């Protein structure tokens, strides 16, 4: 483990002092606060004079404002944090000639990549924790409801899943910074993969489902065929970490959701009224539903870092 | 000099893909020596240095530095070796003190100790006035001097210097060469100096080795090589003449 400490400290300092970090953090914090503020105001108006339902605090995270909910925002833009932190982590050292100098110090070679990855994870954790704390504080002020013990646990779990999710993207970007020597190439490759998982996997899933079970007039009326079509589409879309993340966080942060398969979109009031007729799930039940998703998300994060580690360790270190 | 060599290689070879970078390199260096490592670009000098330092695994053969196997005991080797690569890289957004402090921390040196050493080192390489300036604003000569400051702080037993005077003006080159000589003389650091500047290498080296196409084609003191190759017993003979003679013969 020799050498991890100094590298971790240096990388952390580099992240927090870089302009791109400051700009992205400011952007994410601003959007989060605006979203929470709008959702908080709308919840306060809708709940005025009505007995506050259980888990109303969590609705701050799941209710959509004018555009999206906080959970949706993190799912879509969160990867950018991971990508931004790692896309040039190794190739910049290589091109500036610091990698060979670093590796010439009495440290294990893996300390370099471990230190960089851990500092990235620490930065992601600090960003998410601070945003969640600020959002929770603003939410408390706006809706005047103190979160219960279970709600705090759910937010904590949401935080952990989000850290793994963004760390997966960090791992991808570090891998590209090892594989590609050019910084611009690795930046483009990381963006391309983000766009692929954001937009094309869902499109590809419907193409695959259509190829296996084409949706024509007869199959649309056959419920079993329709369900099989949707099932295939869901299975294919699960190759995307975004889908895994969306499914797992939707269940964890929303106790009234009982399945990852949702065919109907509901507004906050509809959800509040429907909640009266169905018992919310306990935390353990929610975890039980999405544990495969969570484990898959953690696994791909470790696999991604493992591949980066192996490629980095096998690469020759040259003087330039 | 009858003691065990501080650097020793045997049939050290490295193949990158289908390119033979270093071919059966066998040589040794005694403690306290300044060894001039000569050869044209692509002759395998840098690859040999990287293998000695344990940064690159040899395809064949072995290297020992101060009794440690460079491949299996790389950490021990790196503890006692200071290295200045050909294109020395520093963190441009950090100043000289921060760059040196980072290296000191990687060498497990407490900040209380390193801060005193850093001050001494920057003074010795004439960078004290520029210590707070970001390294990105440094000239090439200043960066090379900062590299030497790193050697000063680490106080290694051996220093591998890969083209430390490349791209410097004559004054800068002379200063660096004198400094390297003082490191060897005052701190008893064994120096392995890779350079194209034959005049400067001749000025300070105890022995030289000439590399060509991955092979070491000559090793010895300048007088010995002059006698062998040119048949003269003249201490004032120019290293350029010896080098060109070897180079031309091998080319033929």
PDB file of N, CA and C in Angstrom, chain A residues 182-224:
ATOM      1  N   UNK A 182      -4.073   9.784 -26.041  1.00  0.00           N
ATOM      2  CA  UNK A 182      -4.494  11.180 -26.228  1.00  0.00           C
ATOM      3  C   UNK A 182      -5.608  11.543 -25.255  1.00  0.00           C
ATOM      4  N   UNK A 183      -5.473  12.720 -24.642  1.00  0.00           N
ATOM      5  CA  UNK A 183      -6.482  13.153 -23.664  1.00  0.00           C
ATOM      6  C   UNK A 183      -7.815  13.424 -24.367  1.00  0.00           C
ATOM      7  N   UNK A 184      -7.736  14.040 -25.553  1.00  0.00           N
ATOM      8  CA  UNK A 184      -8.966  14.342 -26.294  1.00  0.00           C
ATOM      9  C   UNK A 184      -9.674  13.050 -26.697  1.00  0.00           C
ATOM     10  N   UNK A 185      -8.886  12.037 -27.072  1.00  0.00           N
ATOM     11  CA  UNK A 185      -9.485  10.756 -27.479  1.00  0.00           C
ATOM     12  C   UNK A 185     -10.223  10.120 -26.305  1.00  0.00           C
ATOM     13  N   UNK A 186      -9.588  10.113 -25.140  1.00  0.00           N
ATOM     14  CA  UNK A 186     -10.248   9.472 -23.996  1.00  0.00           C
ATOM     15  C   UNK A 186     -11.481  10.272 -23.568  1.00  0.00           C
ATOM     16  N   UNK A 187     -11.410  11.602 -23.691  1.00  0.00           N
ATOM     17  CA  UNK A 187     -12.581  12.422 -23.332  1.00  0.00           C
ATOM     18  C   UNK A 187     -13.748  12.099 -24.274  1.00  0.00           C
ATOM     19  N   UNK A 188     -13.443  11.994 -25.563  1.00  0.00           N
ATOM     20  CA  UNK A 188     -14.498  11.690 -26.542  1.00  0.00           C
ATOM     21  C   UNK A 188     -15.066  10.288 -26.329  1.00  0.00           C
ATOM     22  N   UNK A 189     -14.165   9.351 -26.036  1.00  0.00           N
ATOM     23  CA  UNK A 189     -14.617   7.968 -25.835  1.00  0.00           C
ATOM     24  C   UNK A 189     -15.530   7.866 -24.613  1.00  0.00           C
ATOM     25  N   UNK A 190     -15.183   8.566 -23.539  1.00  0.00           N
ATOM     26  CA  UNK A 190     -16.027   8.497 -22.334  1.00  0.00           C
ATOM     27  C   UNK A 190     -17.396   9.133 -22.606  1.00  0.00           C
ATOM     28  N   UNK A 191     -17.384  10.247 -23.347  1.00  0.00           N
ATOM     29  CA  UNK A 191     -18.664  10.892 -23.676  1.00  0.00           C
ATOM     30  C   UNK A 191     -19.507   9.989 -24.574  1.00  0.00           C
ATOM     31  N   UNK A 192     -18.822   9.321 -25.513  1.00  0.00           N
ATOM     32  CA  UNK A 192     -19.539   8.435 -26.443  1.00  0.00           C
ATOM     33  C   UNK A 192     -20.221   7.306 -25.674  1.00  0.00           C
ATOM     34  N   UNK A 193     -19.521   6.762 -24.703  1.00  0.00           N
ATOM     35  CA  UNK A 193     -20.106   5.631 -23.965  1.00  0.00           C
ATOM     36  C   UNK A 193     -21.261   6.115 -23.069  1.00  0.00           C
ATOM     37  N   UNK A 194     -21.130   7.328 -22.566  1.00  0.00           N
ATOM     38  CA  UNK A 194     -22.223   7.901 -21.766  1.00  0.00           C
ATOM     39  C   UNK A 194     -23.467   8.095 -22.641  1.00  0.00           C
ATOM     40  N   UNK A 195     -23.253   8.641 -23.839  1.00  0.00           N
ATOM     41  CA  UNK A 195     -24.380   8.850 -24.765  1.00  0.00           C
ATOM     42  C   UNK A 195     -24.981   7.499 -25.169  1.00  0.00           C
ATOM     43  N   UNK A 196     -24.109   6.528 -25.400  1.00  0.00           N
ATOM     44  CA  UNK A 196     -24.599   5.198 -25.786  1.00  0.00           C
ATOM     45  C   UNK A 196     -25.523   4.627 -24.708  1.00  0.00           C
ATOM     46  N   UNK A 197     -25.057   4.651 -23.459  1.00  0.00           N
ATOM     47  CA  UNK A 197     -25.882   4.079 -22.383  1.00  0.00           C
ATOM     48  C   UNK A 197     -27.114   4.942 -22.087  1.00  0.00           C
ATOM     49  N   UNK A 198     -26.991   6.251 -22.313  1.00  0.00           N
ATOM     50  CA  UNK A 198     -28.125   7.137 -22.000  1.00  0.00           C
ATOM     51  C   UNK A 198     -29.247   7.002 -23.014  1.00  0.00           C
ATOM     52  N   UNK A 199     -28.892   6.918 -24.280  1.00  0.00           N
ATOM     53  CA  UNK A 199     -29.931   6.982 -25.307  1.00  0.00           C
ATOM     54  C   UNK A 199     -30.088   5.691 -26.113  1.00  0.00           C
ATOM     55  N   UNK A 200     -28.954   5.089 -26.470  1.00  0.00           N
ATOM     56  CA  UNK A 200     -29.047   4.026 -27.467  1.00  0.00           C
ATOM     57  C   UNK A 200     -29.415   2.664 -26.898  1.00  0.00           C
ATOM     58  N   UNK A 201     -29.129   2.435 -25.607  1.00  0.00           N
ATOM     59  CA  UNK A 201     -29.466   1.121 -25.051  1.00  0.00           C
ATOM     60  C   UNK A 201     -30.982   0.926 -25.039  1.00  0.00           C
ATOM     61  N   UNK A 202     -31.707   1.975 -24.640  1.00  0.00           N
ATOM     62  CA  UNK A 202     -33.175   1.833 -24.599  1.00  0.00           C
ATOM     63  C   UNK A 202     -33.724   1.648 -26.022  1.00  0.00           C
ATOM     64  N   UNK A 203     -33.110   2.372 -26.969  1.00  0.00           N
ATOM     65  CA  UNK A 203     -33.545   2.193 -28.364  1.00  0.00           C
ATOM     66  C   UNK A 203     -33.213   0.785 -28.843  1.00  0.00           C
ATOM     67  N   UNK A 204     -31.986   0.347 -28.514  1.00  0.00           N
ATOM     68  CA  UNK A 204     -31.556  -1.002 -28.909  1.00  0.00           C
ATOM     69  C   UNK A 204     -32.436  -2.064 -28.281  1.00  0.00           C
ATOM     70  N   UNK A 205     -32.857  -1.816 -27.024  1.00  0.00           N
ATOM     71  CA  UNK A 205     -33.703  -2.800 -26.326  1.00  0.00           C
ATOM     72  C   UNK A 205     -35.025  -2.984 -27.051  1.00  0.00           C
ATOM     73  N   UNK A 206     -35.618  -1.880 -27.508  1.00  0.00           N
ATOM     74  CA  UNK A 206     -36.901  -2.023 -28.209  1.00  0.00           C
ATOM     75  C   UNK A 206     -36.705  -2.661 -29.587  1.00  0.00           C
ATOM     76  N   UNK A 207     -35.541  -2.397 -30.198  1.00  0.00           N
ATOM     77  CA  UNK A 207     -35.251  -3.039 -31.497  1.00  0.00           C
ATOM     78  C   UNK A 207     -35.139  -4.553 -31.309  1.00  0.00           C
ATOM     79  N   UNK A 208     -34.387  -4.960 -30.256  1.00  0.00           N
ATOM     80  CA  UNK A 208     -34.211  -6.398 -29.994  1.00  0.00           C
ATOM     81  C   UNK A 208     -35.562  -7.046 -29.678  1.00  0.00           C
ATOM     82  N   UNK A 209     -36.350  -6.358 -28.801  1.00  0.00           N
ATOM     83  CA  UNK A 209     -37.661  -6.910 -28.420  1.00  0.00           C
ATOM     84  C   UNK A 209     -38.555  -7.029 -29.645  1.00  0.00           C
ATOM     85  N   UNK A 210     -38.503  -6.044 -30.513  1.00  0.00           N
ATOM     86  CA  UNK A 210     -39.313  -6.086 -31.738  1.00  0.00           C
ATOM     87  C   UNK A 210     -38.862  -7.193 -32.677  1.00  0.00           C
ATOM     88  N   UNK A 211     -37.556  -7.428 -32.684  1.00  0.00           N
ATOM     89  CA  UNK A 211     -37.044  -8.478 -33.565  1.00  0.00           C
ATOM     90  C   UNK A 211     -37.490  -9.850 -33.079  1.00  0.00           C
ATOM     91  N   UNK A 212     -37.529 -10.016 -31.750  1.00  0.00           N
ATOM     92  CA  UNK A 212     -37.908 -11.336 -31.208  1.00  0.00           C
ATOM     93  C   UNK A 212     -39.437 -11.498 -31.229  1.00  0.00           C
ATOM     94  N   UNK A 213     -40.137 -10.483 -30.686  1.00  0.00           N
ATOM     95  CA  UNK A 213     -41.607 -10.528 -30.701  1.00  0.00           C
ATOM     96  C   UNK A 213     -42.112  -9.244 -31.355  1.00  0.00           C
ATOM     97  N   UNK A 214     -42.351  -9.269 -32.644  1.00  0.00           N
ATOM     98  CA  UNK A 214     -42.805  -8.039 -33.315  1.00  0.00           C
ATOM     99  C   UNK A 214     -44.182  -7.620 -32.794  1.00  0.00           C
ATOM    100  N   UNK A 215     -44.322  -6.307 -32.563  1.00  0.00           N
ATOM    101  CA  UNK A 215     -45.604  -5.805 -32.051  1.00  0.00           C
ATOM    102  C   UNK A 215     -46.504  -5.426 -33.223  1.00  0.00           C
ATOM    103  N   UNK A 216     -47.333  -6.350 -33.615  1.00  0.00           N
ATOM    104  CA  UNK A 216     -48.322  -6.011 -34.641  1.00  0.00           C
ATOM    105  C   UNK A 216     -49.709  -6.040 -34.000  1.00  0.00           C
ATOM    106  N   UNK A 217     -50.723  -5.943 -34.810  1.00  0.00           N
ATOM    107  CA  UNK A 217     -52.088  -5.862 -34.288  1.00  0.00           C
ATOM    108  C   UNK A 217     -52.428  -7.076 -33.410  1.00  0.00           C
ATOM    109  N   UNK A 218     -51.997  -8.265 -33.877  1.00  0.00           N
ATOM    110  CA  UNK A 218     -52.378  -9.480 -33.144  1.00  0.00           C
ATOM    111  C   UNK A 218     -51.646  -9.584 -31.804  1.00  0.00           C
ATOM    112  N   UNK A 219     -50.334  -9.263 -31.814  1.00  0.00           N
ATOM    113  CA  UNK A 219     -49.583  -9.385 -30.553  1.00  0.00           C
ATOM    114  C   UNK A 219     -49.958  -8.295 -29.550  1.00  0.00           C
ATOM    115  N   UNK A 220     -50.392  -7.140 -30.036  1.00  0.00           N
ATOM    116  CA  UNK A 220     -50.789  -6.063 -29.129  1.00  0.00           C
ATOM    117  C   UNK A 220     -52.015  -6.469 -28.302  1.00  0.00           C
ATOM    118  N   UNK A 221     -52.843  -7.290 -28.892  1.00  0.00           N
ATOM    119  CA  UNK A 221     -54.058  -7.715 -28.181  1.00  0.00           C
ATOM    120  C   UNK A 221     -53.810  -8.933 -27.303  1.00  0.00           C
ATOM    121  N   UNK A 222     -52.716  -9.612 -27.579  1.00  0.00           N
ATOM    122  CA  UNK A 222     -52.363 -10.792 -26.780  1.00  0.00           C
ATOM    123  C   UNK A 222     -51.506 -10.329 -25.585  1.00  0.00           C
ATOM    124  N   UNK A 223     -52.116 -10.346 -24.413  1.00  0.00           N
ATOM    125  CA  UNK A 223     -51.438  -9.804 -23.220  1.00  0.00           C
ATOM    126  C   UNK A 223     -50.140 -10.541 -22.927  1.00  0.00           C
ATOM    127  N   UNK A 224     -50.180 -11.850 -23.105  1.00  0.00           N
ATOM    128  CA  UNK A 224     -48.988 -12.636 -22.783  1.00  0.00           C
ATOM    129  C   UNK A 224     -47.810 -12.250 -23.693  1.00  0.00           C
TER     130      UNK A 224
END
